mmCIF file of C-alpha atoms in Angstrom:
data_model
loop_
_atom_site.group_PDB
_atom_site.id
_atom_site.type_symbol
_atom_site.label_atom_id
_atom_site.label_comp_id
_atom_site.label_asym_id
_atom_site.label_seq_id
_atom_site.Cartn_x
_atom_site.Cartn_y
_atom_site.Cartn_z
ATOM 1 C CA MET A 8 43.618 88.621 -274.370
ATOM 2 C CA THR A 9 40.944 91.289 -273.978
ATOM 3 C CA ILE A 10 41.914 94.408 -272.070
ATOM 4 C CA GLU A 11 39.104 96.181 -270.319
ATOM 5 C CA PHE A 12 39.106 99.950 -270.478
ATOM 6 C CA LYS A 13 36.787 102.899 -270.094
ATOM 7 C CA HIS A 14 36.681 106.336 -271.644
ATOM 8 C CA LEU A 15 37.580 109.564 -269.900
ATOM 9 C CA ARG A 16 35.678 112.530 -271.338
ATOM 10 C CA VAL A 17 37.519 115.792 -270.660
ATOM 11 C CA PRO A 18 36.134 119.221 -271.628
ATOM 12 C CA ALA A 19 38.372 120.618 -274.358
ATOM 13 C CA LEU A 20 38.762 123.423 -276.842
ATOM 14 C CA ARG A 21 39.733 122.491 -280.410
ATOM 15 C CA ILE A 22 42.110 124.930 -282.095
ATOM 16 C CA LYS A 23 42.701 124.588 -285.834
ATOM 17 C CA GLN A 24 46.168 125.778 -286.834
ATOM 18 C CA GLY A 25 47.731 124.370 -290.025
ATOM 19 C CA PRO A 26 45.684 122.816 -292.876
ATOM 20 C CA ASN A 27 45.833 119.425 -291.160
ATOM 21 C CA ARG A 28 46.821 120.472 -287.657
ATOM 22 C CA GLN A 29 44.535 120.493 -284.643
ATOM 23 C CA LEU A 30 45.523 121.407 -281.114
ATOM 24 C CA PHE A 31 43.393 120.679 -278.055
ATOM 25 C CA SER A 32 43.441 122.748 -274.886
ATOM 26 C CA LEU A 33 42.150 121.084 -271.726
ATOM 27 C CA ALA A 34 42.616 120.865 -267.974
ATOM 28 C CA ILE A 35 43.107 117.620 -266.084
ATOM 29 C CA GLU A 36 43.831 116.538 -262.530
ATOM 30 C CA GLY A 37 47.642 116.459 -262.279
ATOM 31 C CA LYS A 38 47.892 112.997 -260.738
ATOM 32 C CA GLN A 39 45.702 111.650 -263.527
ATOM 33 C CA ILE A 40 48.167 112.561 -266.297
ATOM 34 C CA THR A 41 50.229 109.427 -265.720
ATOM 35 C CA ASP A 42 47.059 107.350 -266.231
ATOM 36 C CA ILE A 43 46.674 108.562 -269.804
ATOM 37 C CA ALA A 44 50.245 109.337 -270.905
ATOM 38 C CA SER A 45 53.668 107.772 -270.540
ATOM 39 C CA ILE A 46 57.190 109.032 -271.085
ATOM 40 C CA SER A 47 59.081 107.703 -274.090
ATOM 41 C CA ARG A 48 62.669 107.841 -272.862
ATOM 42 C CA ILE A 49 65.267 108.024 -275.579
ATOM 43 C CA LYS A 50 67.118 104.807 -276.430
ATOM 44 C CA ARG A 51 68.281 102.866 -279.452
ATOM 45 C CA GLY A 52 67.000 99.664 -280.969
ATOM 46 C CA GLY A 53 69.889 98.623 -283.184
ATOM 47 C CA GLU A 54 70.451 101.568 -285.519
ATOM 48 C CA GLU A 55 66.959 102.946 -284.937
ATOM 49 C CA LEU A 56 66.312 105.740 -282.465
ATOM 50 C CA LEU A 57 63.403 104.916 -280.161
ATOM 51 C CA GLY A 58 61.602 107.498 -278.086
ATOM 52 C CA TYR A 59 62.656 111.093 -277.556
ATOM 53 C CA GLN A 60 62.436 112.078 -273.895
ATOM 54 C CA ARG A 61 65.369 112.716 -271.587
ATOM 55 C CA PRO A 62 65.637 110.761 -268.299
ATOM 56 C CA GLU A 63 64.012 112.278 -265.259
ATOM 57 C CA VAL A 64 66.189 114.729 -263.316
ATOM 58 C CA GLN A 65 65.429 113.954 -259.680
ATOM 59 C CA LYS A 66 66.768 117.192 -258.191
ATOM 60 C CA HIS A 67 64.628 119.297 -260.513
ATOM 61 C CA ILE A 68 61.585 117.123 -259.802
ATOM 62 C CA LEU A 69 62.028 117.634 -256.038
ATOM 63 C CA GLU A 70 62.250 121.396 -256.578
ATOM 64 C CA ILE A 71 58.957 121.396 -258.474
ATOM 65 C CA GLN A 72 57.372 119.061 -255.914
ATOM 66 C CA ARG A 73 58.299 121.387 -253.034
ATOM 67 C CA TYR A 74 56.789 124.286 -254.953
ATOM 68 C CA ILE A 75 53.551 122.388 -255.637
ATOM 69 C CA GLU A 76 53.320 121.530 -251.931
ATOM 70 C CA SER A 77 53.894 125.176 -250.933
ATOM 71 C CA PHE A 78 51.154 127.703 -250.200
ATOM 72 C CA ASN A 79 49.169 128.913 -253.207
ATOM 73 C CA PRO A 80 51.269 127.451 -256.089
ATOM 74 C CA MET A 81 50.547 128.145 -259.749
ATOM 75 C CA ILE A 82 51.942 126.457 -262.882
ATOM 76 C CA PRO A 83 50.619 128.208 -265.996
ATOM 77 C CA ASN A 84 52.780 126.279 -268.471
ATOM 78 C CA PRO A 85 50.784 123.396 -269.949
ATOM 79 C CA VAL A 86 52.019 119.827 -270.181
ATOM 80 C CA ILE A 87 52.155 118.860 -273.860
ATOM 81 C CA ILE A 88 50.827 115.402 -274.753
ATOM 82 C CA ALA A 89 50.818 113.582 -278.088
ATOM 83 C CA PHE A 90 47.870 111.164 -278.316
ATOM 84 C CA ASP A 91 47.429 108.325 -280.799
ATOM 85 C CA ASN A 92 44.248 107.958 -282.863
ATOM 86 C CA ARG A 93 42.404 106.043 -280.146
ATOM 87 C CA VAL A 94 41.728 109.507 -278.758
ATOM 88 C CA TYR A 95 39.129 111.613 -280.526
ATOM 89 C CA PHE A 96 37.338 114.930 -280.204
ATOM 90 C CA GLU A 97 33.591 115.010 -279.668
ATOM 91 C CA PRO A 98 31.974 118.414 -280.385
ATOM 92 C CA ALA A 99 29.488 119.657 -277.801
ATOM 93 C CA ASN A 100 26.912 120.328 -280.504
ATOM 94 C CA GLU A 101 26.560 120.580 -284.255
ATOM 95 C CA GLN A 102 26.563 124.372 -284.262
ATOM 96 C CA ASN A 103 29.927 124.708 -282.505
ATOM 97 C CA ASP A 104 32.687 122.257 -283.416
ATOM 98 C CA THR A 105 35.416 124.044 -281.426
ATOM 99 C CA VAL A 106 34.043 123.308 -277.940
ATOM 100 C CA GLY A 107 33.484 119.762 -276.788
ATOM 101 C CA TYR A 108 35.194 116.781 -275.170
ATOM 102 C CA LEU A 109 38.417 114.910 -275.755
ATOM 103 C CA VAL A 110 37.591 111.236 -275.316
ATOM 104 C CA ILE A 111 40.553 109.286 -273.917
ATOM 105 C CA PRO A 112 40.706 105.521 -273.205
ATOM 106 C CA VAL A 113 42.051 104.583 -269.740
ATOM 107 C CA SER A 114 42.583 101.238 -268.028
ATOM 108 C CA ASP A 115 44.053 99.753 -264.848
ATOM 109 C CA ASP A 116 45.319 96.754 -266.787
ATOM 110 C CA ASN A 117 49.127 96.495 -266.712
ATOM 111 C CA ASP A 118 49.159 95.424 -270.378
ATOM 112 C CA PHE A 119 47.208 98.484 -271.467
ATOM 113 C CA GLN A 120 49.235 100.800 -273.696
ATOM 114 C CA LYS A 121 48.500 104.352 -272.699
ATOM 115 C CA PRO A 122 47.280 106.481 -275.617
ATOM 116 C CA GLY A 123 49.478 109.485 -274.825
ATOM 117 C CA PHE A 124 53.178 110.378 -274.718
ATOM 118 C CA ILE A 125 54.430 113.392 -272.781
ATOM 119 C CA VAL A 126 56.247 115.660 -275.212
ATOM 120 C CA ASP A 127 56.976 118.380 -272.648
ATOM 121 C CA GLY A 128 56.345 118.392 -268.896
ATOM 122 C CA GLN A 129 57.969 115.136 -267.880
ATOM 123 C CA GLN A 130 59.385 116.548 -264.654
ATOM 124 C CA ARG A 131 56.253 118.525 -263.758
ATOM 125 C CA THR A 132 54.225 115.347 -264.225
ATOM 126 C CA ALA A 133 56.610 113.318 -262.022
ATOM 127 C CA ALA A 134 56.475 116.039 -259.349
ATOM 128 C CA LEU A 135 52.668 116.054 -259.437
ATOM 129 C CA ARG A 136 52.655 112.262 -259.171
ATOM 130 C CA ASP A 137 54.801 112.322 -256.009
ATOM 131 C CA ALA A 138 53.461 115.506 -254.389
ATOM 132 C CA GLN A 139 51.672 115.181 -251.051
ATOM 133 C CA ILE A 140 48.550 117.019 -252.207
ATOM 134 C CA GLN A 141 44.964 116.034 -252.823
ATOM 135 C CA SER A 142 44.337 118.003 -255.980
ATOM 136 C CA PHE A 143 46.166 120.160 -258.506
ATOM 137 C CA VAL A 144 44.591 120.744 -261.901
ATOM 138 C CA MET A 145 47.086 121.127 -264.745
ATOM 139 C CA PRO A 146 46.584 122.813 -268.118
ATOM 140 C CA VAL A 147 47.339 120.437 -271.005
ATOM 141 C CA SER A 148 47.937 121.087 -274.689
ATOM 142 C CA ALA A 149 47.423 117.982 -276.808
ATOM 143 C CA PHE A 150 47.562 116.867 -280.411
ATOM 144 C CA ILE A 151 46.653 113.578 -282.061
ATOM 145 C CA THR A 152 49.107 111.684 -284.253
ATOM 146 C CA ASP A 153 50.383 108.150 -284.800
ATOM 147 C CA ASN A 154 53.614 109.488 -286.269
ATOM 148 C CA ASP A 155 56.661 109.268 -283.965
ATOM 149 C CA ALA A 156 58.410 111.852 -286.130
ATOM 150 C CA ASP A 157 55.678 114.381 -285.297
ATOM 151 C CA GLN A 158 56.168 113.725 -281.600
ATOM 152 C CA ARG A 159 59.962 114.123 -281.828
ATOM 153 C CA GLU A 160 59.607 117.290 -283.912
ATOM 154 C CA GLN A 161 57.400 118.928 -281.294
ATOM 155 C CA PHE A 162 59.726 117.783 -278.505
ATOM 156 C CA MET A 163 62.707 119.394 -280.246
ATOM 157 C CA LEU A 164 60.835 122.621 -281.007
ATOM 158 C CA VAL A 165 59.635 122.962 -277.421
ATOM 159 C CA ASN A 166 63.062 122.276 -275.890
ATOM 160 C CA SER A 167 65.234 124.212 -278.341
ATOM 161 C CA THR A 168 63.987 127.606 -277.207
ATOM 162 C CA LYS A 169 66.597 129.798 -275.529
ATOM 163 C CA PRO A 170 66.254 129.854 -271.713
ATOM 164 C CA LEU A 171 65.789 133.155 -269.922
ATOM 165 C CA PRO A 172 69.108 134.887 -269.208
ATOM 166 C CA LYS A 173 70.340 134.578 -265.625
ATOM 167 C CA THR A 174 70.624 138.361 -265.337
ATOM 168 C CA LEU A 175 66.874 138.704 -265.941
ATOM 169 C CA LEU A 176 66.027 135.954 -263.436
ATOM 170 C CA HIS A 177 68.260 137.578 -260.806
ATOM 171 C CA GLU A 178 66.629 140.958 -261.373
ATOM 172 C CA LEU A 179 63.102 139.557 -261.152
ATOM 173 C CA ALA A 180 63.693 137.245 -258.159
ATOM 174 C CA PRO A 181 63.453 139.860 -255.358
ATOM 175 C CA TYR A 182 60.037 140.926 -256.588
ATOM 176 C CA THR A 183 58.377 137.518 -256.375
ATOM 177 C CA GLU A 184 56.348 136.268 -253.418
ATOM 178 C CA GLY A 185 56.010 132.523 -254.046
ATOM 179 C CA ARG A 186 58.692 129.919 -253.600
ATOM 180 C CA LEU A 187 61.304 129.795 -256.362
ATOM 181 C CA PRO A 188 63.777 127.013 -257.268
ATOM 182 C CA SER A 189 66.382 126.734 -254.486
ATOM 183 C CA ASP A 190 69.203 128.527 -256.321
ATOM 184 C CA LEU A 191 67.005 131.534 -257.137
ATOM 185 C CA GLN A 192 65.344 131.495 -253.710
ATOM 186 C CA ALA A 193 68.769 131.718 -252.057
ATOM 187 C CA ARG A 194 69.692 134.650 -254.287
ATOM 188 C CA LYS A 195 66.574 136.772 -253.736
ATOM 189 C CA PHE A 196 68.084 138.887 -250.955
ATOM 190 C CA PRO A 197 71.608 139.137 -252.454
ATOM 191 C CA SER A 198 69.946 140.148 -255.738
ATOM 192 C CA LEU A 199 67.958 142.837 -253.944
ATOM 193 C CA LEU A 200 71.128 144.247 -252.355
ATOM 194 C CA THR A 201 72.855 144.118 -255.750
ATOM 195 C CA GLN A 202 70.086 146.202 -257.302
ATOM 196 C CA ARG A 203 70.258 148.728 -254.482
ATOM 197 C CA LEU A 204 73.998 149.084 -255.104
ATOM 198 C CA ASN A 205 73.414 149.460 -258.829
ATOM 199 C CA TYR A 206 70.516 151.896 -258.763
ATOM 200 C CA GLY A 207 71.146 153.763 -255.513
ATOM 201 C CA GLU A 208 73.764 156.358 -254.691
ATOM 202 C CA GLY A 209 77.224 154.843 -254.316
ATOM 203 C CA PRO A 210 80.436 153.875 -256.102
ATOM 204 C CA LEU A 211 78.846 150.919 -257.893
ATOM 205 C CA LYS A 212 75.913 152.904 -259.285
ATOM 206 C CA GLY A 213 75.375 151.918 -262.925
ATOM 207 C CA LYS A 214 78.465 149.688 -262.978
ATOM 208 C CA ILE A 215 76.688 146.332 -262.564
ATOM 209 C CA LYS A 216 75.503 144.662 -265.746
ATOM 210 C CA THR A 217 71.875 143.530 -265.513
ATOM 211 C CA ALA A 218 68.948 142.986 -267.875
ATOM 212 C CA THR A 219 67.889 146.611 -267.417
ATOM 213 C CA ASN A 220 71.450 147.959 -267.335
ATOM 214 C CA PRO A 221 73.252 146.158 -270.182
ATOM 215 C CA THR A 222 76.028 148.777 -270.324
ATOM 216 C CA GLY A 223 77.329 147.852 -266.865
ATOM 217 C CA ILE A 224 80.884 146.505 -266.702
ATOM 218 C CA ILE A 225 80.644 144.222 -263.638
ATOM 219 C CA ALA A 226 78.826 140.889 -263.992
ATOM 220 C CA ASP A 227 75.860 140.785 -261.621
ATOM 221 C CA THR A 228 76.750 137.209 -260.674
ATOM 222 C CA SER A 229 80.118 138.429 -259.346
ATOM 223 C CA ILE A 230 78.452 140.936 -257.022
ATOM 224 C CA ILE A 231 75.744 138.469 -255.964
ATOM 225 C CA LYS A 232 78.326 135.784 -255.094
ATOM 226 C CA MET A 233 80.392 138.332 -253.161
ATOM 227 C CA ILE A 234 77.325 139.327 -251.141
ATOM 228 C CA GLU A 235 76.295 135.685 -250.614
ATOM 229 C CA GLY A 236 79.696 134.879 -249.123
ATOM 230 C CA SER A 237 79.608 137.886 -246.823
ATOM 231 C CA LEU A 238 76.081 137.087 -245.642
ATOM 232 C CA LYS A 239 77.084 133.519 -244.891
ATOM 233 C CA GLU A 240 80.142 134.161 -242.730
ATOM 234 C CA GLY A 241 81.537 137.640 -243.362
ATOM 235 C CA ALA A 242 80.907 141.291 -242.573
ATOM 236 C CA LEU A 243 77.251 141.279 -243.637
ATOM 237 C CA TYR A 244 76.566 138.276 -241.410
ATOM 238 C CA HIS A 245 76.675 140.601 -238.378
ATOM 239 C CA PHE A 246 73.659 142.499 -239.735
ATOM 240 C CA ARG A 247 71.725 139.404 -240.811
ATOM 241 C CA ASP A 248 68.528 137.998 -239.350
ATOM 242 C CA PRO A 249 69.230 134.245 -238.964
ATOM 243 C CA GLU A 250 65.527 133.396 -239.064
ATOM 244 C CA THR A 251 64.779 135.047 -242.401
ATOM 245 C CA GLY A 252 68.223 135.132 -244.030
ATOM 246 C CA MET A 253 67.664 138.824 -244.665
ATOM 247 C CA GLY A 254 68.534 141.647 -242.278
ATOM 248 C CA ASP A 255 69.318 145.345 -241.925
ATOM 249 C CA GLU A 256 69.426 146.361 -245.593
ATOM 250 C CA THR A 257 70.388 149.966 -244.836
ATOM 251 C CA LYS A 258 73.494 149.045 -242.863
ATOM 252 C CA MET A 259 74.469 146.321 -245.314
ATOM 253 C CA ILE A 260 74.299 148.754 -248.230
ATOM 254 C CA GLN A 261 76.199 151.351 -246.226
ATOM 255 C CA ILE A 262 79.037 148.975 -245.371
ATOM 256 C CA LEU A 263 79.299 147.803 -248.992
ATOM 257 C CA ASN A 264 79.241 151.353 -250.337
ATOM 258 C CA ASN A 265 81.849 152.512 -247.822
ATOM 259 C CA PHE A 266 84.164 149.630 -248.639
ATOM 260 C CA TRP A 267 83.916 149.976 -252.423
ATOM 261 C CA THR A 268 84.289 153.748 -252.160
ATOM 262 C CA ALA A 269 87.539 153.115 -250.303
ATOM 263 C CA VAL A 270 88.586 150.682 -253.055
ATOM 264 C CA SER A 271 87.884 153.362 -255.680
ATOM 265 C CA LEU A 272 90.076 155.825 -253.777
ATOM 266 C CA VAL A 273 92.982 153.461 -253.210
ATOM 267 C CA PHE A 274 92.920 152.149 -256.795
ATOM 268 C CA LYS A 275 91.916 155.356 -258.617
ATOM 269 C CA GLU A 276 93.657 154.429 -261.880
ATOM 270 C CA GLU A 277 92.038 151.001 -262.237
ATOM 271 C CA TRP A 278 88.585 151.958 -260.947
ATOM 272 C CA SER A 279 87.413 153.489 -264.225
ATOM 273 C CA LEU A 280 88.817 150.706 -266.414
ATOM 274 C CA PRO A 281 86.685 147.867 -267.829
ATOM 275 C CA PRO A 282 87.576 144.247 -266.922
ATOM 276 C CA ARG A 283 89.487 143.698 -270.183
ATOM 277 C CA GLN A 284 91.906 146.480 -269.143
ATOM 278 C CA SER A 285 92.010 145.751 -265.424
ATOM 279 C CA ARG A 286 91.152 142.845 -263.157
ATOM 280 C CA LEU A 287 89.948 145.153 -260.348
ATOM 281 C CA LEU A 288 86.273 145.071 -261.437
ATOM 282 C CA HIS A 289 86.642 141.660 -263.068
ATOM 283 C CA GLY A 290 85.160 138.573 -261.389
ATOM 284 C CA VAL A 291 88.563 137.845 -259.819
ATOM 285 C CA GLY A 292 88.823 141.323 -258.299
ATOM 286 C CA ILE A 293 85.235 141.451 -257.004
ATOM 287 C CA ALA A 294 85.501 138.025 -255.331
ATOM 288 C CA SER A 295 88.942 138.535 -253.792
ATOM 289 C CA LEU A 296 88.265 142.075 -252.568
ATOM 290 C CA GLY A 297 84.923 140.905 -251.192
ATOM 291 C CA ALA A 298 86.811 138.325 -249.136
ATOM 292 C CA LEU A 299 89.193 141.076 -248.042
ATOM 293 C CA LEU A 300 86.208 143.156 -246.847
ATOM 294 C CA ASP A 301 85.156 140.268 -244.632
ATOM 295 C CA GLU A 302 88.696 139.777 -243.329
ATOM 296 C CA ILE A 303 89.138 143.470 -242.534
ATOM 297 C CA TYR A 304 85.797 143.764 -240.743
ATOM 298 C CA ASP A 305 86.157 140.550 -238.743
ATOM 299 C CA SER A 306 89.702 141.430 -237.665
ATOM 300 C CA HIS A 307 88.415 144.643 -236.047
ATOM 301 C CA HIS A 308 84.834 143.788 -235.030
ATOM 302 C CA GLY A 309 84.673 143.358 -231.269
ATOM 303 C CA TYR A 310 88.319 144.395 -230.840
ATOM 304 C CA THR A 311 88.709 147.931 -232.202
ATOM 305 C CA VAL A 312 86.777 151.022 -231.136
ATOM 306 C CA GLY A 313 84.493 152.261 -233.914
ATOM 307 C CA TRP A 314 84.266 148.924 -235.745
ATOM 308 C CA ASP A 315 81.251 147.379 -234.034
ATOM 309 C CA ASP A 316 78.813 149.076 -236.386
ATOM 310 C CA VAL A 317 79.460 150.387 -239.920
ATOM 311 C CA PRO A 318 83.077 151.440 -240.554
ATOM 312 C CA THR A 319 83.658 154.707 -242.384
ATOM 313 C CA VAL A 320 85.200 155.090 -245.820
ATOM 314 C CA MET A 321 88.361 156.412 -244.193
ATOM 315 C CA GLN A 322 88.636 153.406 -241.879
ATOM 316 C CA PHE A 323 88.389 151.031 -244.818
ATOM 317 C CA GLU A 324 90.787 153.111 -246.899
ATOM 318 C CA GLN A 325 93.462 152.933 -244.201
ATOM 319 C CA GLU A 326 93.206 149.138 -244.236
ATOM 320 C CA ILE A 327 93.030 148.584 -248.011
ATOM 321 C CA ILE A 328 96.050 150.789 -248.692
ATOM 322 C CA GLU A 329 98.171 148.190 -246.868
ATOM 323 C CA ILE A 330 97.752 145.679 -249.712
ATOM 324 C CA LYS A 331 98.079 148.154 -252.605
ATOM 325 C CA PRO A 332 101.841 147.515 -253.151
ATOM 326 C CA ILE A 333 101.267 143.791 -253.763
ATOM 327 C CA CYS A 334 98.448 144.266 -256.318
ATOM 328 C CA ASN A 335 98.840 144.218 -260.092
ATOM 329 C CA TRP A 336 95.318 144.750 -261.372
ATOM 330 C CA SER A 337 96.155 146.338 -264.727
ATOM 331 C CA LYS A 338 99.855 145.799 -265.363
ATOM 332 C CA GLY A 339 102.780 143.708 -264.250
ATOM 333 C CA VAL A 340 102.927 140.222 -262.782
ATOM 334 C CA TRP A 341 101.421 138.828 -259.597
ATOM 335 C CA ASP A 342 103.983 137.001 -257.465
ATOM 336 C CA PHE A 343 102.087 134.407 -255.440
ATOM 337 C CA GLY A 344 105.122 132.807 -253.819
ATOM 338 C CA MET A 345 106.301 129.224 -254.069
ATOM 339 C CA GLU A 346 104.736 125.805 -254.438
ATOM 340 C CA ILE A 347 105.710 123.103 -251.938
ATOM 341 C CA ASP A 348 108.201 121.751 -254.480
ATOM 342 C CA GLY A 349 109.842 125.177 -254.814
ATOM 343 C CA THR A 350 108.169 126.116 -258.093
ATOM 344 C CA LYS A 351 107.413 129.835 -258.364
ATOM 345 C CA ILE A 352 103.757 130.765 -258.758
ATOM 346 C CA SER A 353 103.164 133.882 -260.828
ATOM 347 C CA ARG A 354 100.538 135.249 -263.207
ATOM 348 C CA LYS A 355 100.610 138.102 -265.660
ATOM 349 C CA TRP A 356 97.787 140.466 -264.686
ATOM 350 C CA ASN A 357 95.651 139.700 -267.748
ATOM 351 C CA ASP A 358 96.173 135.938 -267.458
ATOM 352 C CA LEU A 359 93.895 135.854 -264.418
ATOM 353 C CA GLN A 360 90.462 134.465 -265.307
ATOM 354 C CA ASN A 361 87.138 134.273 -263.490
ATOM 355 C CA LEU A 362 87.804 130.684 -262.463
ATOM 356 C CA SER A 363 87.702 129.222 -258.958
ATOM 357 C CA LYS A 364 91.424 128.378 -259.071
ATOM 358 C CA ASP A 365 92.481 131.933 -259.934
ATOM 359 C CA ILE A 366 89.965 133.473 -257.537
ATOM 360 C CA SER A 367 91.295 131.320 -254.675
ATOM 361 C CA LEU A 368 94.864 132.218 -255.622
ATOM 362 C CA VAL A 369 94.266 136.000 -255.510
ATOM 363 C CA THR A 370 91.964 135.812 -252.478
ATOM 364 C CA ASP A 371 94.485 133.873 -250.370
ATOM 365 C CA TYR A 372 97.252 136.214 -251.533
ATOM 366 C CA LEU A 373 95.372 139.392 -250.551
ATOM 367 C CA VAL A 374 94.052 138.055 -247.244
ATOM 368 C CA ASN A 375 97.454 136.690 -246.201
ATOM 369 C CA GLY A 376 99.128 139.890 -247.385
ATOM 370 C CA TYR A 377 96.727 141.938 -245.250
ATOM 371 C CA ARG A 378 97.306 139.733 -242.207
ATOM 372 C CA VAL A 379 101.087 140.039 -242.296
ATOM 373 C CA GLY A 380 100.976 143.688 -243.345
#
């Protein structure tokens, strides 16, 4: 059976690297990539490993698709394609063999085997395929080989690089203008407030560990999560703009600084200790005391004179001191009461870990202790 096909001639730059290695740099319409390259998903044929690509991750694809459909998107990272030897480079002229055209066979025939395999960019390609856009030109890096081992080697090299640390992403996020992946987009404002706490004047100055402040003792994620919770339904929510998700930064920073100053006064001994010596500035302490901030503010807001705006350090201190006797941040044992079956729940101070179970345990204990106190 004869398969009809035509040739796509794409302007390309030939880059000679190793003795027998040639890389081609080109740009191609994003929706056209799936016409010339397929995805070799990893599977086994008996004892033989076939393919090398991971399955598509739909959530990630949708994130990329939303970004591509947003205003003024840009994707500088090239899709990497391995072509077989049906593809060839045609120099523009005899004098210059680095500039020319990559000649790629294409066909609408269902039996046509596409000449390319996507080594890296599977999810970007799927997002481009599904995006509701007319045009989006993608940079492509390509090489020509019939050797599956070469394709797998490049796939492993590309995907074995260490991802950017979360602390760096959090620190950069507030200073971006385009749309970010949902998790980072949601953390832009909390990250901005975290940086203002860390680099402004206040009790947390220099204490939060970030990419530019590696000597900090409090994980930035702990502070960010604490702020996220308060913005959602706590003290900071009252100063939030529901339309933008942001709000009155000055008052938010003031209320956070006043509260944590009060914490530093009530728990003077533990305040200067690192998390390995005290759980006060550990993830457990930050999360549970953050919840206590929300409980204190909401119990007075609208009911007590002087609590409808930003409470003072002294006002917070008078409230926090009520739960001091039941806290064991750096010594002793926490007594959390009884299980339904009568089993006693207790934890040695340094047995508490930054896990949701322990955080919930301490949070409920402090909030309930404050309510009955």
